[in-house]
CSV table of C-alpha atoms in Angstrom, one decimal:
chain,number,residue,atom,x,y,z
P,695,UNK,CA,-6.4,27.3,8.0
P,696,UNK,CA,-8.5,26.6,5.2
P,697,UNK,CA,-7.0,23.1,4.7
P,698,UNK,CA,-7.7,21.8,7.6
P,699,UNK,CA,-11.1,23.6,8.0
P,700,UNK,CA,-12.3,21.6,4.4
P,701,UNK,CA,-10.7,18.6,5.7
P,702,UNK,CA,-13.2,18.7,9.0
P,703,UNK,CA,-15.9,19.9,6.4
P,704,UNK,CA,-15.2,15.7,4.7
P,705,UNK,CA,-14.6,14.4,8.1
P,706,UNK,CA,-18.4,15.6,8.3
P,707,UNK,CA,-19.8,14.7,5.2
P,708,UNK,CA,-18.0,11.5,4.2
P,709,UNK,CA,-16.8,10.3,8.1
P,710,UNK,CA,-14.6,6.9,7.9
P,711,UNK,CA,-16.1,6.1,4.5
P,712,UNK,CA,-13.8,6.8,1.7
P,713,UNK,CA,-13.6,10.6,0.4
P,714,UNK,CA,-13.7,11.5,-3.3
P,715,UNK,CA,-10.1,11.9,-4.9
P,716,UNK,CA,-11.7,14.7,-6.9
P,717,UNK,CA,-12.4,16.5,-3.4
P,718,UNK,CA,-8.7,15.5,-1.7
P,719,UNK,CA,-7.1,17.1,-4.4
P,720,UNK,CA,-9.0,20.5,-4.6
P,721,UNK,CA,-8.0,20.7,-1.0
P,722,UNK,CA,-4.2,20.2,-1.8
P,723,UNK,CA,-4.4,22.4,-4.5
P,724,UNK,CA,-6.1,25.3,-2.6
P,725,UNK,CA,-3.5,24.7,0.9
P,726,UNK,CA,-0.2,23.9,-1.0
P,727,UNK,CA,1.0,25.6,2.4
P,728,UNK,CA,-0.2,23.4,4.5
P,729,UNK,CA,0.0,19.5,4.8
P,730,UNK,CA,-2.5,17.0,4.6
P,731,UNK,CA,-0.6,14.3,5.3
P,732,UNK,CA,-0.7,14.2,9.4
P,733,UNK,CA,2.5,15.4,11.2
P,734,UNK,CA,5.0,12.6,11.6
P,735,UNK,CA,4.8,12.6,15.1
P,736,UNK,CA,1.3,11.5,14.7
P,737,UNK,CA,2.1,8.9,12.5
P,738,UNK,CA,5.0,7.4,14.9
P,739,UNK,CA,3.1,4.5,17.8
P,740,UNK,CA,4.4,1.8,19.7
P,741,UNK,CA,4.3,-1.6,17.8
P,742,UNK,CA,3.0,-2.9,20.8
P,743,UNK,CA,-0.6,-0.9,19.9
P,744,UNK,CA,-1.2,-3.3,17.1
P,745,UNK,CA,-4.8,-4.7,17.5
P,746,UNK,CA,-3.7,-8.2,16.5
P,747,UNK,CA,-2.0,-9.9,19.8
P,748,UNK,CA,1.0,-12.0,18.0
P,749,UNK,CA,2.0,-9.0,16.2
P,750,UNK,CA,1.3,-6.3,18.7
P,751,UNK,CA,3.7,-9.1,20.9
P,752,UNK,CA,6.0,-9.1,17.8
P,753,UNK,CA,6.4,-5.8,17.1
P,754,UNK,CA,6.2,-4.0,21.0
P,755,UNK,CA,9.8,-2.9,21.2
P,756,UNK,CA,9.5,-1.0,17.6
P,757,UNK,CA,8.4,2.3,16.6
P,758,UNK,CA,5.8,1.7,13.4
P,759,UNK,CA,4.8,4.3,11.3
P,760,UNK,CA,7.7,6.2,10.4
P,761,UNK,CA,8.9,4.7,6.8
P,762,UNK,CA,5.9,1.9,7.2
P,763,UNK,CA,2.1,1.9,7.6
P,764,UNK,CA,0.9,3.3,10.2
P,765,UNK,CA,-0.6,1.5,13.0
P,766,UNK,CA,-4.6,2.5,12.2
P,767,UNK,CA,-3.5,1.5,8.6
P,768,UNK,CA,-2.3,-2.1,9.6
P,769,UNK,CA,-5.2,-2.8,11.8
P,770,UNK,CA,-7.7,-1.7,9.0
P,771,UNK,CA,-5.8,-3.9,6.3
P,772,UNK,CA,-6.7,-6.5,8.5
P,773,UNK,CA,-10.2,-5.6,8.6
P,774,UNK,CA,-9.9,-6.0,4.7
P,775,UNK,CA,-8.4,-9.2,4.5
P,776,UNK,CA,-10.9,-10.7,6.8
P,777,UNK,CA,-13.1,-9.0,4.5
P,778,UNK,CA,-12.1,-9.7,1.0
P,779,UNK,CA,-10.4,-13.4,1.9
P,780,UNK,CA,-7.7,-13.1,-0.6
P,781,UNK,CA,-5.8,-16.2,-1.8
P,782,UNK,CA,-2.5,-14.4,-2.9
P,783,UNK,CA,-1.6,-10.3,-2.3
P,784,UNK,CA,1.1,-8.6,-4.2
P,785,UNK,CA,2.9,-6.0,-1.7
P,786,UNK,CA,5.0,-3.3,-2.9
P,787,UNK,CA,7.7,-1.8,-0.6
P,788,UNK,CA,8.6,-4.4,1.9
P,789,UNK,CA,9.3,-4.1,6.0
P,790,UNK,CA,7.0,-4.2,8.9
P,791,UNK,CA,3.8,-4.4,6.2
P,792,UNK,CA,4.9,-8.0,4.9
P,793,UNK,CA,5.4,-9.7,8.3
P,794,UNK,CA,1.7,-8.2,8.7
P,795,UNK,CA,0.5,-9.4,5.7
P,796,UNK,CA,2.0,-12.7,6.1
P,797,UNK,CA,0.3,-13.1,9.6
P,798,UNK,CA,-2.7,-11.9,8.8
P,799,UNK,CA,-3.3,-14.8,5.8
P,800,UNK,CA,-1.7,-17.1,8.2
P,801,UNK,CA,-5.2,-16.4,10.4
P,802,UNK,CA,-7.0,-16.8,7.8
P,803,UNK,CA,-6.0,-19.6,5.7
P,804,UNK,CA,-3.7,-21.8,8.2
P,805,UNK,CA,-0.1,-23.0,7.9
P,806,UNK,CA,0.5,-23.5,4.2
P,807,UNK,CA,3.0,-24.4,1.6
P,808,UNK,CA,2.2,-21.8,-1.0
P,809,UNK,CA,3.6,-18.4,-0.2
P,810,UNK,CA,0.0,-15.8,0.2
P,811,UNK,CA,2.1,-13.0,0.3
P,812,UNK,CA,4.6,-11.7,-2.4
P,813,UNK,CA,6.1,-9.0,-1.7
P,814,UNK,CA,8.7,-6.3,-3.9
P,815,UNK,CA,11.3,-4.1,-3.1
P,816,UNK,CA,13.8,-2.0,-5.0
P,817,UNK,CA,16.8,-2.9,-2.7
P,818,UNK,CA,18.4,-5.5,-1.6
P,819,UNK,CA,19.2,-4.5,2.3
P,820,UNK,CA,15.6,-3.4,2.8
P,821,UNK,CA,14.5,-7.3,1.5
P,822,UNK,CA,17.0,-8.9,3.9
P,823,UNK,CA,15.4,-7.3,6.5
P,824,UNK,CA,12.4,-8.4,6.1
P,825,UNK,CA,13.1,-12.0,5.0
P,826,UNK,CA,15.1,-12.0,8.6
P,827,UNK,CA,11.9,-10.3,10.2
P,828,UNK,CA,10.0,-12.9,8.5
P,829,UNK,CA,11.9,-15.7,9.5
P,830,UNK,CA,12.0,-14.6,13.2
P,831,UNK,CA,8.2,-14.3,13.1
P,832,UNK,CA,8.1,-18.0,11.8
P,833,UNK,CA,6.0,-16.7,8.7
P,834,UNK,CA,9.0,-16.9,6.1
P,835,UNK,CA,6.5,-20.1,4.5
P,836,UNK,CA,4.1,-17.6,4.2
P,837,UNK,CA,5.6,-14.8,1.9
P,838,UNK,CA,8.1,-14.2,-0.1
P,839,UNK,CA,10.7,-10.9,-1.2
P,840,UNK,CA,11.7,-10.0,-4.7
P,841,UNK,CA,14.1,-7.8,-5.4
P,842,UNK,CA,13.4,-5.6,-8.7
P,843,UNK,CA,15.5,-2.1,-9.1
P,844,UNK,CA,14.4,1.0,-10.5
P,845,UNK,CA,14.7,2.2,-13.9
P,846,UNK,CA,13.4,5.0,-16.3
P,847,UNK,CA,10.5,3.4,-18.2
P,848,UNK,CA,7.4,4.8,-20.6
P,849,UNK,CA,4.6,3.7,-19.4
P,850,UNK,CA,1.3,5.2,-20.3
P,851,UNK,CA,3.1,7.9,-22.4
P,852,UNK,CA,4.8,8.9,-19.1
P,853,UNK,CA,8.6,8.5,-18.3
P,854,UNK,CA,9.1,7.2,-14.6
P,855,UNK,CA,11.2,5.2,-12.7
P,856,UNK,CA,9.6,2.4,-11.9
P,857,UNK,CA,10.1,-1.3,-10.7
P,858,UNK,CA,12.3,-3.4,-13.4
P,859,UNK,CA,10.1,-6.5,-13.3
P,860,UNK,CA,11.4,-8.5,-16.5
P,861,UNK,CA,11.6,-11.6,-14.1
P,862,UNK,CA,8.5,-10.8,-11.9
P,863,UNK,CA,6.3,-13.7,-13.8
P,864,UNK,CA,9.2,-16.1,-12.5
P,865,UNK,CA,8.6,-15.1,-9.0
P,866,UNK,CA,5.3,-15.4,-9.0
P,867,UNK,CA,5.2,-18.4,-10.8
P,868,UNK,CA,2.1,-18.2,-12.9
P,869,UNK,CA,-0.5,-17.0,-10.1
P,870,UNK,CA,-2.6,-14.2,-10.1
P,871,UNK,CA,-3.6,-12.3,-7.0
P,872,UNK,CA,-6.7,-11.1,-5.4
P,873,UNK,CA,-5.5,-8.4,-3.2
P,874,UNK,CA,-2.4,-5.6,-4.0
P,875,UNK,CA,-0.7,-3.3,-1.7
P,876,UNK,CA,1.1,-0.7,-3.2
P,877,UNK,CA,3.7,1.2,-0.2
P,878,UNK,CA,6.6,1.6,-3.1
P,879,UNK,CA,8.9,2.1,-4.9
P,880,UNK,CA,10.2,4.9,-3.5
P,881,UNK,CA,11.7,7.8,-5.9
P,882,UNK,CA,11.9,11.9,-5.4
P,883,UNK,CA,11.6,12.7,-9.0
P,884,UNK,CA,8.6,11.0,-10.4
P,885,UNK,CA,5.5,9.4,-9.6
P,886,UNK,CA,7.2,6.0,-9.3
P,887,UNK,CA,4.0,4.2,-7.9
P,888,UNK,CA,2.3,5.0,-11.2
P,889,UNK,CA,3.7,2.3,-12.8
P,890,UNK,CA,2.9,-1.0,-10.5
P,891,UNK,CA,-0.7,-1.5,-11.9
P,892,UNK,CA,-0.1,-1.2,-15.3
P,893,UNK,CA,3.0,-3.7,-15.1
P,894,UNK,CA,1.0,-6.4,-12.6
P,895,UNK,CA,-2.4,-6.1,-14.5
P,896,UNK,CA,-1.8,-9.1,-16.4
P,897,UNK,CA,-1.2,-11.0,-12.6
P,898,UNK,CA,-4.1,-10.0,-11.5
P,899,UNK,CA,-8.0,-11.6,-11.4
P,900,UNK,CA,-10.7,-9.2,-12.3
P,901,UNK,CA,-11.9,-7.1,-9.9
P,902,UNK,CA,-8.9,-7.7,-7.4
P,903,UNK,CA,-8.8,-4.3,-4.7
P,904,UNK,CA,-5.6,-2.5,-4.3
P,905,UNK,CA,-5.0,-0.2,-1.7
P,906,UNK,CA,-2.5,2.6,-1.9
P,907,UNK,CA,-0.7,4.5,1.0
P,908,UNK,CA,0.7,7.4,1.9
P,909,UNK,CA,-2.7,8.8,-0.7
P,910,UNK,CA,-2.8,12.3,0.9
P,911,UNK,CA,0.2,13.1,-0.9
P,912,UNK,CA,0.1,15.7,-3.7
P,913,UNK,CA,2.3,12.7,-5.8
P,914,UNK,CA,-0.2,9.5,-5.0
P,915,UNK,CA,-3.0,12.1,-5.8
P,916,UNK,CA,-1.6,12.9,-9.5
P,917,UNK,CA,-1.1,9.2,-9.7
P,918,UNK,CA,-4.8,8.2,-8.1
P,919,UNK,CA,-6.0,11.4,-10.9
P,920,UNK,CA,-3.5,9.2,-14.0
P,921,UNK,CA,-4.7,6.0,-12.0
P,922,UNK,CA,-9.0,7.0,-13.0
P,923,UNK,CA,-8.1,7.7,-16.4
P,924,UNK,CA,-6.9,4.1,-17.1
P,925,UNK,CA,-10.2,2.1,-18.8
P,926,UNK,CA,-9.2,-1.0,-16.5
P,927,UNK,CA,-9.4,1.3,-13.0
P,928,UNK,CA,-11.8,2.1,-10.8
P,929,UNK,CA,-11.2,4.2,-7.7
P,930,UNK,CA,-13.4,3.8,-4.2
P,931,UNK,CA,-12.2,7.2,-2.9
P,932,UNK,CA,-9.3,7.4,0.2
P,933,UNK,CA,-10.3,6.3,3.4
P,934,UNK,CA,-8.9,9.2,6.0
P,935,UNK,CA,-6.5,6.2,7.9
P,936,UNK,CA,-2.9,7.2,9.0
P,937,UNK,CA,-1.4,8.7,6.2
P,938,UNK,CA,-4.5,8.3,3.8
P,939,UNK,CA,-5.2,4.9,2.2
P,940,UNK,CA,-6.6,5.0,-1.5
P,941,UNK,CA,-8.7,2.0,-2.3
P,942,UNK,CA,-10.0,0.8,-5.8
P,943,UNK,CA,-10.1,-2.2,-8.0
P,944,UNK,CA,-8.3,-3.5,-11.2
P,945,UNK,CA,-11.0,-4.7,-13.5
């Protein structure tokens, strides 16, 4: 049980502030036999426990947390956004998140007619469903899905398969954002997620946060460790939310 006996041991030291990568890893490398990821089943709520009321009203018939952000996870992003006030947010890995996202800058900035909230996905049915969901949600102004496939790519000196983003300058047409969520691609052989900062840096303003889910994983850790080594990174640590949310900026 030693896993979970040094995860109470940062529970105690750190508490809801963001824990040391260095620290998260040393634990997965010590308890390969054990997860630190939470059991799915803890992952799994009711849409319907939401902390924000339209989408906790949107959402109550749908199980969240499965394939998308967990519920804690959603309601702290919101915290964020109230926090950082972003103009624009790149998501990656589109679904429940977006309609989120696209509410959540809807609160904060008001009906607009720029899209705050553009999103990527690697295939096509997933992006359907979530332009439907956002157009059932009336928030379809507010964000908009790209569809970019995987491929093998170098980037960094590694091989992955990573988003194909050629045309990604297109959709976002010239405007750099603030704020990045990072939920995707999704790939079993490589560290797929590696490769989104490095491709969107030139879209970004200096200093914009990016959050990283599903960060308790032994995969998003190698990429958070490949992640510090980048000059143009900085990591805050991984806050212990749903499935563990890794926070830093892009300088």
């Amino acid at each position: 049980m030693a896993v979970r006996f040094g995860i109470g041991v940062l529970r105690r030291i750190y508490g809801q502030r963001p824990w040391p990568v260095t620290a998260v890893r040393l634990l997965d490398r010590v308890g390969k036999w054990i997860a630190l990821t939470p059991p799915l089943q803890e992952c799994i709520s009711s849409g319907a426990s939401i902390r924000n009321p339209f989408l906790s009203e949107f959402f109550r018939d749908v199980e969240v947390g499965n394939t998308s952000l967990t519920v804690p996870t959603l309601d702290f992003l919101e915290a964020q956004i109230k926090s950082f006030a972003p103009q624009l947010i790149f998501e990656f890995g589109s679904g429940i998140s977006t309609v989120c996202l696209a509410r959540f800058m809807q609160e904060l900035h008001g009906p607009s007619g720029e899209r705050r909230v553009l999103s990527v996905d690697q295939d096509d049915g997933y992006a359907e469903i979530t332009r439907g969901l956002l157009k059932k949600a009336g928030l379809d102004n507010m964000a908009g899905v790209f569809v970019a496939p995987l491929g093998a790519q170098e980037i960094n000196g590694h091989t992955i398969r990573c988003y194909e983003m050629k045309d990604i300058g297109t959709f976002f047409g010239g405007r750099k954002a603030d704020f990045v969520l990072i939920d995707g691609p999704f790939d079993r052989e490589t560290p797929s997620r590696y490769g989104t900062l490095p491709q969107i840096r030139p879209f970004l303003k200096s200093g914009t946060p990016f959050f990283l889910d599903d960060a308790f994983r032994a995969k998003e850790l190698l990429i958070a460790a490949l992640w510090k080594k980048l000059p143009y990174i900085r990591l805050r640590g991984i806050h212990p939310v749903g499935k563990g949310l890794l926070e830093g900026r892009v300088l």
